[in-house]
Coordinates of C-alpha atoms in Angstrom, one line a residue:
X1 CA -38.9 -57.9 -5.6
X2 CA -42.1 -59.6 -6.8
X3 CA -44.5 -58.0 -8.6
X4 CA -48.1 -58.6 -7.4
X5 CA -50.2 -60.6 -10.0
X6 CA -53.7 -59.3 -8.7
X7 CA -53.1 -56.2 -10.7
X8 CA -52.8 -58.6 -13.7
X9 CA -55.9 -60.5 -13.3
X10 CA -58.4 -57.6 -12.0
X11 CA -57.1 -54.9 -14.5
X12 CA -57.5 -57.0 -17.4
X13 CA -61.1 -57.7 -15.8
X14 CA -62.1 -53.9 -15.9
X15 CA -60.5 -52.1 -18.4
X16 CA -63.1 -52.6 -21.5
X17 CA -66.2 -52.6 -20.1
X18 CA -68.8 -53.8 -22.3
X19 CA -72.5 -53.8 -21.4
X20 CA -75.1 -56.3 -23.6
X21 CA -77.1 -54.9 -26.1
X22 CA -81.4 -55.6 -25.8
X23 CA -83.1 -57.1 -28.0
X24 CA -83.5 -54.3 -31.1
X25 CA -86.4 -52.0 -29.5
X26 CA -87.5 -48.7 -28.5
X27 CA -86.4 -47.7 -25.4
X28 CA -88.0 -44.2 -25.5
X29 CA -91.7 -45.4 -26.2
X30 CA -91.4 -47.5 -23.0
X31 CA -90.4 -46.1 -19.2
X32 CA -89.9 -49.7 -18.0
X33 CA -87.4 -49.9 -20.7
X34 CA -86.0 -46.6 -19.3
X35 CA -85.5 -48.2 -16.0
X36 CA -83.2 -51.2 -18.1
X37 CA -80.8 -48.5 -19.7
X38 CA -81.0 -46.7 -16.0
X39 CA -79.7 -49.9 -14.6
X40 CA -77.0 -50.3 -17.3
X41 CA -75.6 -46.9 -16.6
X42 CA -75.5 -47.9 -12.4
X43 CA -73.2 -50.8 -13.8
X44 CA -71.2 -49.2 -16.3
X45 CA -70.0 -46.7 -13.1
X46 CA -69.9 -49.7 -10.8
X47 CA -67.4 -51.1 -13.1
X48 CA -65.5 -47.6 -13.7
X49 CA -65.3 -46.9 -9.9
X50 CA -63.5 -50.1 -9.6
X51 CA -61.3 -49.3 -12.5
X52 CA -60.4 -45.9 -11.3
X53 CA -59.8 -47.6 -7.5
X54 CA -57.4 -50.7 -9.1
X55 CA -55.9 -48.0 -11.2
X56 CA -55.3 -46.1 -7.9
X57 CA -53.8 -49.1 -6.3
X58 CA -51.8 -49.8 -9.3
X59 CA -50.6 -46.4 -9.3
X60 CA -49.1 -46.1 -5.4
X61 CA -47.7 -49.7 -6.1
X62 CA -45.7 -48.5 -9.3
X63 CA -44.7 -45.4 -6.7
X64 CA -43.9 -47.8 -4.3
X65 CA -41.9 -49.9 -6.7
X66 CA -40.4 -46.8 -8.6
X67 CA -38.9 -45.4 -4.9
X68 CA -37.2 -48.5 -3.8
X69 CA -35.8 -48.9 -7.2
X70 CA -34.4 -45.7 -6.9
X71 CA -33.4 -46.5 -3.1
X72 CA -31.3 -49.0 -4.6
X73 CA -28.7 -47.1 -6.7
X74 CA -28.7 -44.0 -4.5
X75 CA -25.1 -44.5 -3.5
X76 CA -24.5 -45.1 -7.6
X77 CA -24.1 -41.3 -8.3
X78 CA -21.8 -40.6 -5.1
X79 CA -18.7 -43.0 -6.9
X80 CA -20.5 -45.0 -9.9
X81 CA -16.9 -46.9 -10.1
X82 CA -17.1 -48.6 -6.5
X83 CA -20.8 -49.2 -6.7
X84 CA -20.6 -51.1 -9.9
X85 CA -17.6 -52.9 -9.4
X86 CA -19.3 -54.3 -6.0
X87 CA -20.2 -57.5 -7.4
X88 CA -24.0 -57.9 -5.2
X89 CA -24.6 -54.4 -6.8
X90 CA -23.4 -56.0 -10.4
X91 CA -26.1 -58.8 -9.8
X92 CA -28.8 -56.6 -8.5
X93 CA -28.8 -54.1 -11.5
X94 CA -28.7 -57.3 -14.0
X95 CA -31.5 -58.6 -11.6
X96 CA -33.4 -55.2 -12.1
X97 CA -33.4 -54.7 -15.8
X98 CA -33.2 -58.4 -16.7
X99 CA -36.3 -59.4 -14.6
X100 CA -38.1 -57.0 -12.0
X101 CA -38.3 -53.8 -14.6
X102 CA -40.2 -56.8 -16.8
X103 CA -42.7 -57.6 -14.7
X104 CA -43.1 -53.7 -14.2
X105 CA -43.3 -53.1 -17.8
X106 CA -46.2 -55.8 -18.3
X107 CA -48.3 -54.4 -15.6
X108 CA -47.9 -50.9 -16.9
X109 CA -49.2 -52.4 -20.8
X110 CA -52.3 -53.6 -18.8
X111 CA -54.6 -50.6 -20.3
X112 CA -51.5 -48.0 -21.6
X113 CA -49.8 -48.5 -24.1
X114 CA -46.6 -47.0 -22.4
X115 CA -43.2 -49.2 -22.5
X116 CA -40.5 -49.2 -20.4
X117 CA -38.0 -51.1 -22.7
X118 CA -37.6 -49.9 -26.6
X119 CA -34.1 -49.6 -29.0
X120 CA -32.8 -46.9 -27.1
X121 CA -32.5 -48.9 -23.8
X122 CA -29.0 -51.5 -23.3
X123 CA -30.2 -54.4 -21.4
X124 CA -28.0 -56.6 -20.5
X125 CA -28.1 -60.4 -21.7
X126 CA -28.6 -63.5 -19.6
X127 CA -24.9 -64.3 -20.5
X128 CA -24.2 -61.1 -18.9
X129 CA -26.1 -62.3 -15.6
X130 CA -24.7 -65.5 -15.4
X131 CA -21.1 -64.2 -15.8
X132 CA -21.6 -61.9 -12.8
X133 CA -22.3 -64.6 -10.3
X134 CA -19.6 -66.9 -12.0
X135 CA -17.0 -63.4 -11.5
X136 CA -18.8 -63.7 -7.9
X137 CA -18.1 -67.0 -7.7
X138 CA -14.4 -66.8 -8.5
X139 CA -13.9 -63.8 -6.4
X140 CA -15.6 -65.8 -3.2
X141 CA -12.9 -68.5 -3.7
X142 CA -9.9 -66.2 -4.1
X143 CA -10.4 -63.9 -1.5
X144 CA -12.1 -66.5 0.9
X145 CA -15.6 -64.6 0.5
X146 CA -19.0 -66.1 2.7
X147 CA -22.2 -66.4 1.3
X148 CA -23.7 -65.5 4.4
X149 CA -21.3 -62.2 4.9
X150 CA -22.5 -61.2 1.2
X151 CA -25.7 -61.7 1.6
X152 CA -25.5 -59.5 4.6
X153 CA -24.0 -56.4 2.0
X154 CA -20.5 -56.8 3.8
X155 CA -17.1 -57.5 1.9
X156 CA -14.0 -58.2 4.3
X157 CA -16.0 -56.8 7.1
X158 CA -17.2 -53.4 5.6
X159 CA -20.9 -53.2 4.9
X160 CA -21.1 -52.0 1.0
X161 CA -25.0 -52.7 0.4
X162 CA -28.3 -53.9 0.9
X163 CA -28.9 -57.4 2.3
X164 CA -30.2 -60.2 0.0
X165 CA -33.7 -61.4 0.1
X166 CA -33.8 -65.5 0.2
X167 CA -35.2 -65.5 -3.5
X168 CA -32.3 -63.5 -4.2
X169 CA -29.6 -65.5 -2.7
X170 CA -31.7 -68.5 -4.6
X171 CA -30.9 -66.7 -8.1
X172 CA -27.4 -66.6 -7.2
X173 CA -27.5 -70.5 -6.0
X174 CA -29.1 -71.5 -9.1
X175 CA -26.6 -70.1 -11.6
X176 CA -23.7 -71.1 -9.7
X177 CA -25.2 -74.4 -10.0
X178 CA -25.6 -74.4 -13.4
X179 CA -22.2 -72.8 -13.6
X180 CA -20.8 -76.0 -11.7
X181 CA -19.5 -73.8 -9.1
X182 CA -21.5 -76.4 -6.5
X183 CA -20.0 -75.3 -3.2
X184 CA -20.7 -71.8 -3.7
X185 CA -24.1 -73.1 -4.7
X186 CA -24.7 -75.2 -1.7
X187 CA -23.4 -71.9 0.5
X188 CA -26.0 -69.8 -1.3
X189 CA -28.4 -72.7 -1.0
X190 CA -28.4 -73.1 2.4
X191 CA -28.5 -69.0 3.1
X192 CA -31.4 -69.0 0.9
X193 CA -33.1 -71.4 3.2
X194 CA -31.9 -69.8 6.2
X195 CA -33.9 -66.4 5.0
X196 CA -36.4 -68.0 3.7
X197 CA -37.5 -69.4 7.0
X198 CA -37.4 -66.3 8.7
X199 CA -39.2 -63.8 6.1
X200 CA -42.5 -62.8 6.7
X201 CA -43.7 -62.9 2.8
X202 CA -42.5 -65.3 0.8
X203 CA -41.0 -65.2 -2.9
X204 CA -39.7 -68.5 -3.3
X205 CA -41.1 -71.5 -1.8
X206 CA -39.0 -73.8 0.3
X207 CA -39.2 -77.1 -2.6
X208 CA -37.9 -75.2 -5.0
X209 CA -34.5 -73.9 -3.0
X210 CA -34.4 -77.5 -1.7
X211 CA -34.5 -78.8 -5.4
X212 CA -31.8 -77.1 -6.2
X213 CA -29.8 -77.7 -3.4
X214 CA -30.3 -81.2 -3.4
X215 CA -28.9 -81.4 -6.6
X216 CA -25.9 -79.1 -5.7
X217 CA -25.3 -81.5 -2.8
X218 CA -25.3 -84.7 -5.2
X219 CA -23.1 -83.0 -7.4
X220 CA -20.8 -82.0 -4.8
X221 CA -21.0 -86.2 -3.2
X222 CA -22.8 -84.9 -0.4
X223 CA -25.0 -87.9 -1.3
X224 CA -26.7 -88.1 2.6
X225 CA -27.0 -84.5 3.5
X226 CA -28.9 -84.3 -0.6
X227 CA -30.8 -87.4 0.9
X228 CA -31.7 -85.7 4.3
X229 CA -33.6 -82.6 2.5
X230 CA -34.5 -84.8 -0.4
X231 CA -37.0 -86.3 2.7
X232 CA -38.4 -83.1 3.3
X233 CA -39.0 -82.4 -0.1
X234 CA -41.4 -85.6 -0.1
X235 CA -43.0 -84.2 2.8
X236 CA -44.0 -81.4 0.9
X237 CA -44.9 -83.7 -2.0
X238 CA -45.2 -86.9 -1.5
X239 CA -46.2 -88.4 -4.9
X240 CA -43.2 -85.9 -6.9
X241 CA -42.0 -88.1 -9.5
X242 CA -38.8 -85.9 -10.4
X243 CA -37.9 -86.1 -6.4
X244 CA -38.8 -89.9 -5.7
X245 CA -36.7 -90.8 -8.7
X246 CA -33.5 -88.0 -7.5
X247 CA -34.0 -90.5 -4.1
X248 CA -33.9 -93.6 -6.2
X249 CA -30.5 -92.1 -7.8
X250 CA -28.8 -90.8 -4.3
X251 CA -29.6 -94.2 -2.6
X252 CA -27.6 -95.7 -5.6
X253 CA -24.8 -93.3 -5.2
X254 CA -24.8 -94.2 -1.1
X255 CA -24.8 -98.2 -1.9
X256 CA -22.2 -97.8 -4.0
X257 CA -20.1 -95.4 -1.9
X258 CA -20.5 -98.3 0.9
X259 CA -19.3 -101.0 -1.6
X260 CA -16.5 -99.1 -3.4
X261 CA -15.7 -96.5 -0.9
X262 CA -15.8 -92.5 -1.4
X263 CA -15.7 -91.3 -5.2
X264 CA -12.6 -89.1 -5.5
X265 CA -13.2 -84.9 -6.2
X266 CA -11.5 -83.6 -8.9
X267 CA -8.2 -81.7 -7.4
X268 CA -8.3 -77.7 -7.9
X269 CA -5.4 -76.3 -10.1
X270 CA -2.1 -75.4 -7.6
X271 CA -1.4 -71.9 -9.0
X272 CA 1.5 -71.6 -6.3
X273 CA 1.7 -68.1 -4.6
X274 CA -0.7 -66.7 -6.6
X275 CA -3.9 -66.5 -4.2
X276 CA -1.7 -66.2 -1.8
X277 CA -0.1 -63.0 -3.7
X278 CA -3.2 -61.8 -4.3
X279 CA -4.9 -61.9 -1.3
X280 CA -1.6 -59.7 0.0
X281 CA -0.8 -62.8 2.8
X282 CA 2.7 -63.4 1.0
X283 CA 5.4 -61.0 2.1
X284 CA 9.4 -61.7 1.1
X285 CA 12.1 -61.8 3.9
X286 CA 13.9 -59.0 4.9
X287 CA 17.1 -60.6 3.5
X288 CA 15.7 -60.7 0.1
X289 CA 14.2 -56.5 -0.2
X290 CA 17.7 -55.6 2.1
X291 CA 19.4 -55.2 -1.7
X292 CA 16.1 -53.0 -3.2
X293 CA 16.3 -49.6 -4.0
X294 CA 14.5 -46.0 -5.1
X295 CA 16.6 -43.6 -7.1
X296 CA 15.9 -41.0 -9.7
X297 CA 16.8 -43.0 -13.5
X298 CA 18.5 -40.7 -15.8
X299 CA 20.7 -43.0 -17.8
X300 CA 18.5 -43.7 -21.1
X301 CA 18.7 -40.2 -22.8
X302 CA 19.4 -37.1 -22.9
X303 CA 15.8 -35.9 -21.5
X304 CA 15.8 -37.6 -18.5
X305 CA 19.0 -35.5 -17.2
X306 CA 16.3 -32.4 -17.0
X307 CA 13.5 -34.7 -16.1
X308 CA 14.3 -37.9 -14.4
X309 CA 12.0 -41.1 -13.8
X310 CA 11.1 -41.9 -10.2
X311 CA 12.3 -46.0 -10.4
X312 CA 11.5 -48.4 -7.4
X313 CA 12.8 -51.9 -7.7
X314 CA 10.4 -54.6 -6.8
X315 CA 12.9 -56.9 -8.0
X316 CA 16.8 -57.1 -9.0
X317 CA 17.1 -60.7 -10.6
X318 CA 14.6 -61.2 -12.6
X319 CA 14.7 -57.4 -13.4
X320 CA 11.7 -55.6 -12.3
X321 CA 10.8 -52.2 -12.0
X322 CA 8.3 -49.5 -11.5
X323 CA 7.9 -45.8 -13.0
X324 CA 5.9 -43.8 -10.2
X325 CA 4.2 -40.8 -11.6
X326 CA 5.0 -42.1 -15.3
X327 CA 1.5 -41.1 -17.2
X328 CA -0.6 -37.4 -16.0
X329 CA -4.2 -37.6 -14.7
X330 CA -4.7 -35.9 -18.4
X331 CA -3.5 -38.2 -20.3
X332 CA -5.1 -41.0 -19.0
X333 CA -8.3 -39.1 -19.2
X334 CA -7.1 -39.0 -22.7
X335 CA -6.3 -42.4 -23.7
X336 CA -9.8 -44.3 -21.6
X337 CA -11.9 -41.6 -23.4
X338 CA -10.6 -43.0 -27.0
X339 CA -10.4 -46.7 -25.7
X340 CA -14.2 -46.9 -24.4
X341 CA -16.2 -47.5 -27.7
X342 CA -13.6 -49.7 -28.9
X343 CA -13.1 -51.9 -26.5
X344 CA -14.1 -55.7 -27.3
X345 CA -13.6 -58.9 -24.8
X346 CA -10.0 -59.5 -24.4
X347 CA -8.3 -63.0 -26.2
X348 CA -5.5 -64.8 -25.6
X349 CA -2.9 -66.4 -28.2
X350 CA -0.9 -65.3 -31.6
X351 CA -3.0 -63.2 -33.8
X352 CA -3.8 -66.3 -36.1
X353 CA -4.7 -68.4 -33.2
X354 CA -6.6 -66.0 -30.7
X355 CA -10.1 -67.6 -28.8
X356 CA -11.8 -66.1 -25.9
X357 CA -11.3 -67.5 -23.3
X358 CA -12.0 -68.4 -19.1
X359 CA -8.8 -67.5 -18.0
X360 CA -9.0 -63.6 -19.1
X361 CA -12.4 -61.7 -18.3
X362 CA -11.6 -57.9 -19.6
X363 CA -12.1 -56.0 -22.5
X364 CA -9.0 -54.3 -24.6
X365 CA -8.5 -51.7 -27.4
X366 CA -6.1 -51.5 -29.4
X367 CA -4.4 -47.7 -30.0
X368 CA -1.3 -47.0 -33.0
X369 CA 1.0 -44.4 -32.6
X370 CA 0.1 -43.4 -36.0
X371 CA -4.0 -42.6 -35.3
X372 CA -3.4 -41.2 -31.9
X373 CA -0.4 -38.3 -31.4
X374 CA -0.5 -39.4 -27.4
X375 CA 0.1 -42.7 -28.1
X376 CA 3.2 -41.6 -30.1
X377 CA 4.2 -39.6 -27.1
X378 CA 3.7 -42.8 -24.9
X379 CA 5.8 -44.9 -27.3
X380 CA 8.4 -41.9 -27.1
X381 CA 8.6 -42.1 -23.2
X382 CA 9.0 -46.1 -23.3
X383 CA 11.8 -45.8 -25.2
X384 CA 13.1 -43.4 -22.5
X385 CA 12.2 -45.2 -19.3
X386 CA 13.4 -48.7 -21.0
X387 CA 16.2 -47.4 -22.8
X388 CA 14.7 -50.1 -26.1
X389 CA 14.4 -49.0 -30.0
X390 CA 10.4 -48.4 -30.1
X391 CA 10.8 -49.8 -34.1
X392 CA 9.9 -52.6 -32.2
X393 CA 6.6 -51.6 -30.5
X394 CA 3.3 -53.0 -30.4
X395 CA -0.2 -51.0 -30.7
X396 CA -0.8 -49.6 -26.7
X397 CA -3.7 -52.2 -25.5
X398 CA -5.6 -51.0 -23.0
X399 CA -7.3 -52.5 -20.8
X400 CA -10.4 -52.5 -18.7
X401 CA -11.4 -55.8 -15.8
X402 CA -15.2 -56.2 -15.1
X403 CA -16.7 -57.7 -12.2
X404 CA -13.9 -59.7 -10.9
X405 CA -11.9 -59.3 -13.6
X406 CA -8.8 -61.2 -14.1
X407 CA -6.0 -63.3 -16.0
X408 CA -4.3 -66.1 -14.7
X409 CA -1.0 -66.5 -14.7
X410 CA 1.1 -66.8 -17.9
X411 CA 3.7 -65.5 -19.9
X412 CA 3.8 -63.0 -22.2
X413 CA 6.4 -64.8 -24.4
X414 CA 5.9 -67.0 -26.9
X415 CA 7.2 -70.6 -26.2
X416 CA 8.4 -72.2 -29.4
X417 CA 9.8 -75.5 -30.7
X418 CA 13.2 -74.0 -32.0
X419 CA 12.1 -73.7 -35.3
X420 CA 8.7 -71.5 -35.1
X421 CA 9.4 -67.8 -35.5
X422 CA 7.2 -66.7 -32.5
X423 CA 5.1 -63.9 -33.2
X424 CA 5.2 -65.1 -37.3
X425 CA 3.1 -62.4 -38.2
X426 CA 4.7 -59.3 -37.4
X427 CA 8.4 -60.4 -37.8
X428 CA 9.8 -58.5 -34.9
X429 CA 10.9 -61.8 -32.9
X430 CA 9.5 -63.1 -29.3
X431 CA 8.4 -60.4 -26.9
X432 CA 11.7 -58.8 -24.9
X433 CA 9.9 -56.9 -22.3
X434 CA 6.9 -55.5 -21.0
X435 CA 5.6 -52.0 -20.0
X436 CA 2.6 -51.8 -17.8
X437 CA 0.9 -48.5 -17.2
X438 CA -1.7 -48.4 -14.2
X439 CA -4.5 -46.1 -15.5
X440 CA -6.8 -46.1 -12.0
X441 CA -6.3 -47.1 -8.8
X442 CA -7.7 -50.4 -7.7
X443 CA -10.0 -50.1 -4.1
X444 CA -9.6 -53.8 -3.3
X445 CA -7.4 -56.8 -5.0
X446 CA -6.5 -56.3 -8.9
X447 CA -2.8 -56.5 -8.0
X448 CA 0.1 -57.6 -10.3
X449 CA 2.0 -60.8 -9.3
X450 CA 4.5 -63.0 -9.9
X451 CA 4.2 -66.3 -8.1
X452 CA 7.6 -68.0 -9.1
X453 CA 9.8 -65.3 -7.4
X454 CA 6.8 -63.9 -4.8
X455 CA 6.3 -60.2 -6.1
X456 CA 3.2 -58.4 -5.9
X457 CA 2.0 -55.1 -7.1
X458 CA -0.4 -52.8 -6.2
X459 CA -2.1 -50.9 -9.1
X460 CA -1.4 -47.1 -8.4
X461 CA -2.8 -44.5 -10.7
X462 CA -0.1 -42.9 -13.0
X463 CA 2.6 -45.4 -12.2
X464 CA 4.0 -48.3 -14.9
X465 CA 5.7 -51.6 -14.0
X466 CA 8.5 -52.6 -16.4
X467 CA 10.1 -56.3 -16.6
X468 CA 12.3 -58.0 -18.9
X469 CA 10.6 -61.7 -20.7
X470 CA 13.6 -62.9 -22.2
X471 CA 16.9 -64.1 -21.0
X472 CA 20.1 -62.4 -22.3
X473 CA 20.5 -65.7 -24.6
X474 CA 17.1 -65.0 -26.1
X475 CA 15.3 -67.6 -24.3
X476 CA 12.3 -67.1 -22.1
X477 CA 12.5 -66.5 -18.5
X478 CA 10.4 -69.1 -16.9
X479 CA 10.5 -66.5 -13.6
X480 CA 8.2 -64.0 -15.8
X481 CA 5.0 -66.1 -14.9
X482 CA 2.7 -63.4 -13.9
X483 CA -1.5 -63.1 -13.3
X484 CA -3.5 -60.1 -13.3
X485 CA -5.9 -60.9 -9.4
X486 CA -8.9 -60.4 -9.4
X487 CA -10.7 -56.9 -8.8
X488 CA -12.8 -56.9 -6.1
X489 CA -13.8 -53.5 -5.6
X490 CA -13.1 -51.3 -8.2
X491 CA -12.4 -50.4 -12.1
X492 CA -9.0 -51.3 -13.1
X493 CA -7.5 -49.6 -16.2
X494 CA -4.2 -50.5 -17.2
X495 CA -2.5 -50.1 -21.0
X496 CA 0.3 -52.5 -22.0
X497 CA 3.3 -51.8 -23.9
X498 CA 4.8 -55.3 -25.5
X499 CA 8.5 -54.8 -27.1
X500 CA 10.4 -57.4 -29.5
X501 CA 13.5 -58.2 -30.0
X502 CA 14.6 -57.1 -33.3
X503 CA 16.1 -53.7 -33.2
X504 CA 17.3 -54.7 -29.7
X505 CA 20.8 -55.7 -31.2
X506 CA 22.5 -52.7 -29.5
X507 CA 20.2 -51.8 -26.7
X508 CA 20.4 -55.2 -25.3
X509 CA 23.1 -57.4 -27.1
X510 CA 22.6 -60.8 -26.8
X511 CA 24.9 -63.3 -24.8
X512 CA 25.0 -66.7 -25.0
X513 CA 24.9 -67.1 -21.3
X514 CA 21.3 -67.0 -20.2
X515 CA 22.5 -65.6 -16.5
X516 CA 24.8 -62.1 -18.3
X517 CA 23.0 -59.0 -17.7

């Protein structure tokens, strides 16, 4: 949305209207001098007629402006969950209070002092702008997204917004660029053009999306198609110094390609069945789910013979289970209320060693049994599902992905050189297990997986996914690797229950043979 600068210029022309003094004289001992202050008046209402009319103007552009604003986030207060966690919505309300609401505010200055923007508004950052269309960017390769389908509003077929204007699908273009994301950019790119060329008004001209996309295409060792639309760009200009020397550059890049042959492109990371996991294409045989079970688990105390745990196995060797109906509605009501002001961007590593980091883009709090009574009671039903001495607990983290959130896979032991206690800091030993709980359902992706044995799960609100880290010799099971997918539509909540090894002894002896249970 562009905000039209005429308001700018005329408004600033009109609003102090100043008329030249005469001469010092006396304008009541003269009629012809009457007729001069007679004329002065005629202009001074000239003036304010044309005030009041660009004020008018002003006005129904600012309603104008005010109802498609609020045309855009009508659907927000039906589910504010799905509509933010769309990831074009994301990028249009950073787009809205990081640029348009701006330009808004300035012509609204012109003449009032009234202000949009003071302390008591959260804007977000350009950080916060760029990591949206990165989160974009990683969710278009995971789950095989199209520029030209997003741009449209649709997501896997279902049509979830607005479409794109070309200088929108520009923005987008740009930061992937500068995000070196340069395929997505060139896709962007090249939809940008496409809608520029068919728009009646235009935001953006055509050498700027071709600048960019040039670039991109260099970037990418597209070095002939950059060449073809770095030949437009001269048509444009012909005398552009930055372009003629970008075409000086490519021609390089093409004489030495037909010297040396083809530079190679860096290989992507193999993540094994991950994406595949993720994306729900990667099922097990019936031969290996024939030996899977439900049952009611009653085993681990006395409680459970009144109250039993609903237990699906998702896998038998390595060990790995899920609660169903583990955690009330209530509760985790309970536990997100307390979590929200405190959550901070998750890290990764030990305590001493912890750095944020590209392969984990949530924020987590961290609860103690001994500040929150329901956190006890969480701690207390662990022990009961798992059957393991809570002496051993962490602090609950919870959890909450953003736009795209994810982790990649990895485990959530330590791996030491034999002689490293891992963990130094709180004494306890490696981690022996983990205890998920799903806090929300998940609309689209966010699913649980294990690529090294081919298991994926679903978030589902209330339920908790337990699996074991360690082998029964105490070393870690390699099998364990497990990633967090990324969220495409929704807000996924989940608290995580880590448990050591010490005070294990008799829960879970140890056996020098890794494959005992």
């Amino acid at each position: 949305m562009a905000v039209k600068s005429v308001f700018l210029l005329l408004l600033g022309n009109f609003l102090l209207i100043s008329v030249q003094s005469h001469n010092p004289s006396e304008f009541f001992t003269s009629v012809a001098n009457l007729e001069d202050l007679l004329e002065s008046e005629r202009t001074i209402l000239t003036r304010l007629d044309k005030y009041i009319r660009l004020s008018e103007e002003k006005t129904k552009f600012l309603k104008r402006q005010k109802e498609q604003m609020k045309n855009e986030i009508k659907d927000a207060s039906k589910d504010p969950i799905s509509f933010l966690s769309n990831p074009i919505n994301a990028f249009l309300l950073m787009k809205r209070l990081i640029d348009d609401y701006k330009k808004i505010d300035n012509l609204m200055q012109m003449g009032l002092e009234v202000h949009l923007f003071d302390d008591s508004i959260k804007q977000p950052s350009n950080n916060d702008y760029k990591g949206v269309v990165e989160s974009m960017g990683h969710l278009q390769e995971l789950y095989n997204l199209k520029a030209e389908d997003l741009a449209r509003g649709e997501i896997l077929g279902q049509v979830k917004t607005r479409e794109l204007a070309s200088d929108e699908c520009y923005t987008i273009g740009v930061i992937m660029t500068q995000t070196k994301q340069h395929e997505l950019a060139i896709a962007w790119l090249r939809e940008a053009l496409r809608r520029w060329s068919v728009e009646p008004e235009k935001a953006i001209s055509k050498f700027e999306i071709l600048d960019f996309l040039t670039y991109s295409m260099a970037e990418d060792g597209q070095y002939q198609e950059s060449l073809k639309y770095i030949n437009q760009m001269l048509k444009i200009d012909p005398k552009h110094e930055a372009t003629l020397k970008k075409k000086e550059v490519v021609e390089q890049w093409l004489s030495h390609i037909e010297q040396n042959g083809p530079k190679q492109k860096p290989s992507k990371p193999h993540r094994g069945l991950y994406e595949p996991l993720c994306r729900g294409e990667y099922q097990r045989t019936p031969a290996q789910v024939a030996n899977l079970r439900c049952r009611y688990e009653s085993k681990n105390s006395s409680f459970l013979k009144i109250a039993p745990f609903k237990l699906e196995e998702a896998s038998l060797d390595p060990l790995i289970v899920i609660y169903h109906n583990a955690i009330s509605d209530k509760e985790i009501d309970q536990i997100i209320q307390v979590s929200k002001p405190m959550l901070k961007r998750s890290m990764v590593g030990e305590s001493f060693s912890k750095e944020v980091s590209n392969e984990r883009t949530s924020q987590n709090a961290w609860l103690a049994d001994y500040d929150f009574e329901l956190v006890k009671v969480l701690s207390l039903r662990t022990e009961d599902m798992t059957g393991l001495d809570r002496k051993s607990y962490e602090s609950l983290q919870v959890n909450n992905y953003g736009i795209g959130g994810f982790y990649l896979p990895h485990f959530d032991w330590v791996r030491t050189n034999g002689t490293e206690e891992p963990y130094k800091d709180m004494g306890l030993g490696n981690r022996i297990a983990t205890l998920m709980y799903y806090l929300s359902d998940v609309e689209q992706g966010g699913a649980t997986v294990f690529p090294q044995i081919g298991v994926g799960v679903f978030p589902k609100k209330g339920s908790a996914i337990f699996w074991y880290n360690l082998l029964p010799d105490g070393t870690g099971d390699e099998r364990t690797l497990h990633g967090a997918c990324p969220v495409l539509l929704g807000s996924k909540w989940v608290a995580n229950k880590w448990i050591h090894q010490y005070h294990q002894e008799f829960r879970r002896p140890c056996d020098l043979h890794p494959n005992h249970w």
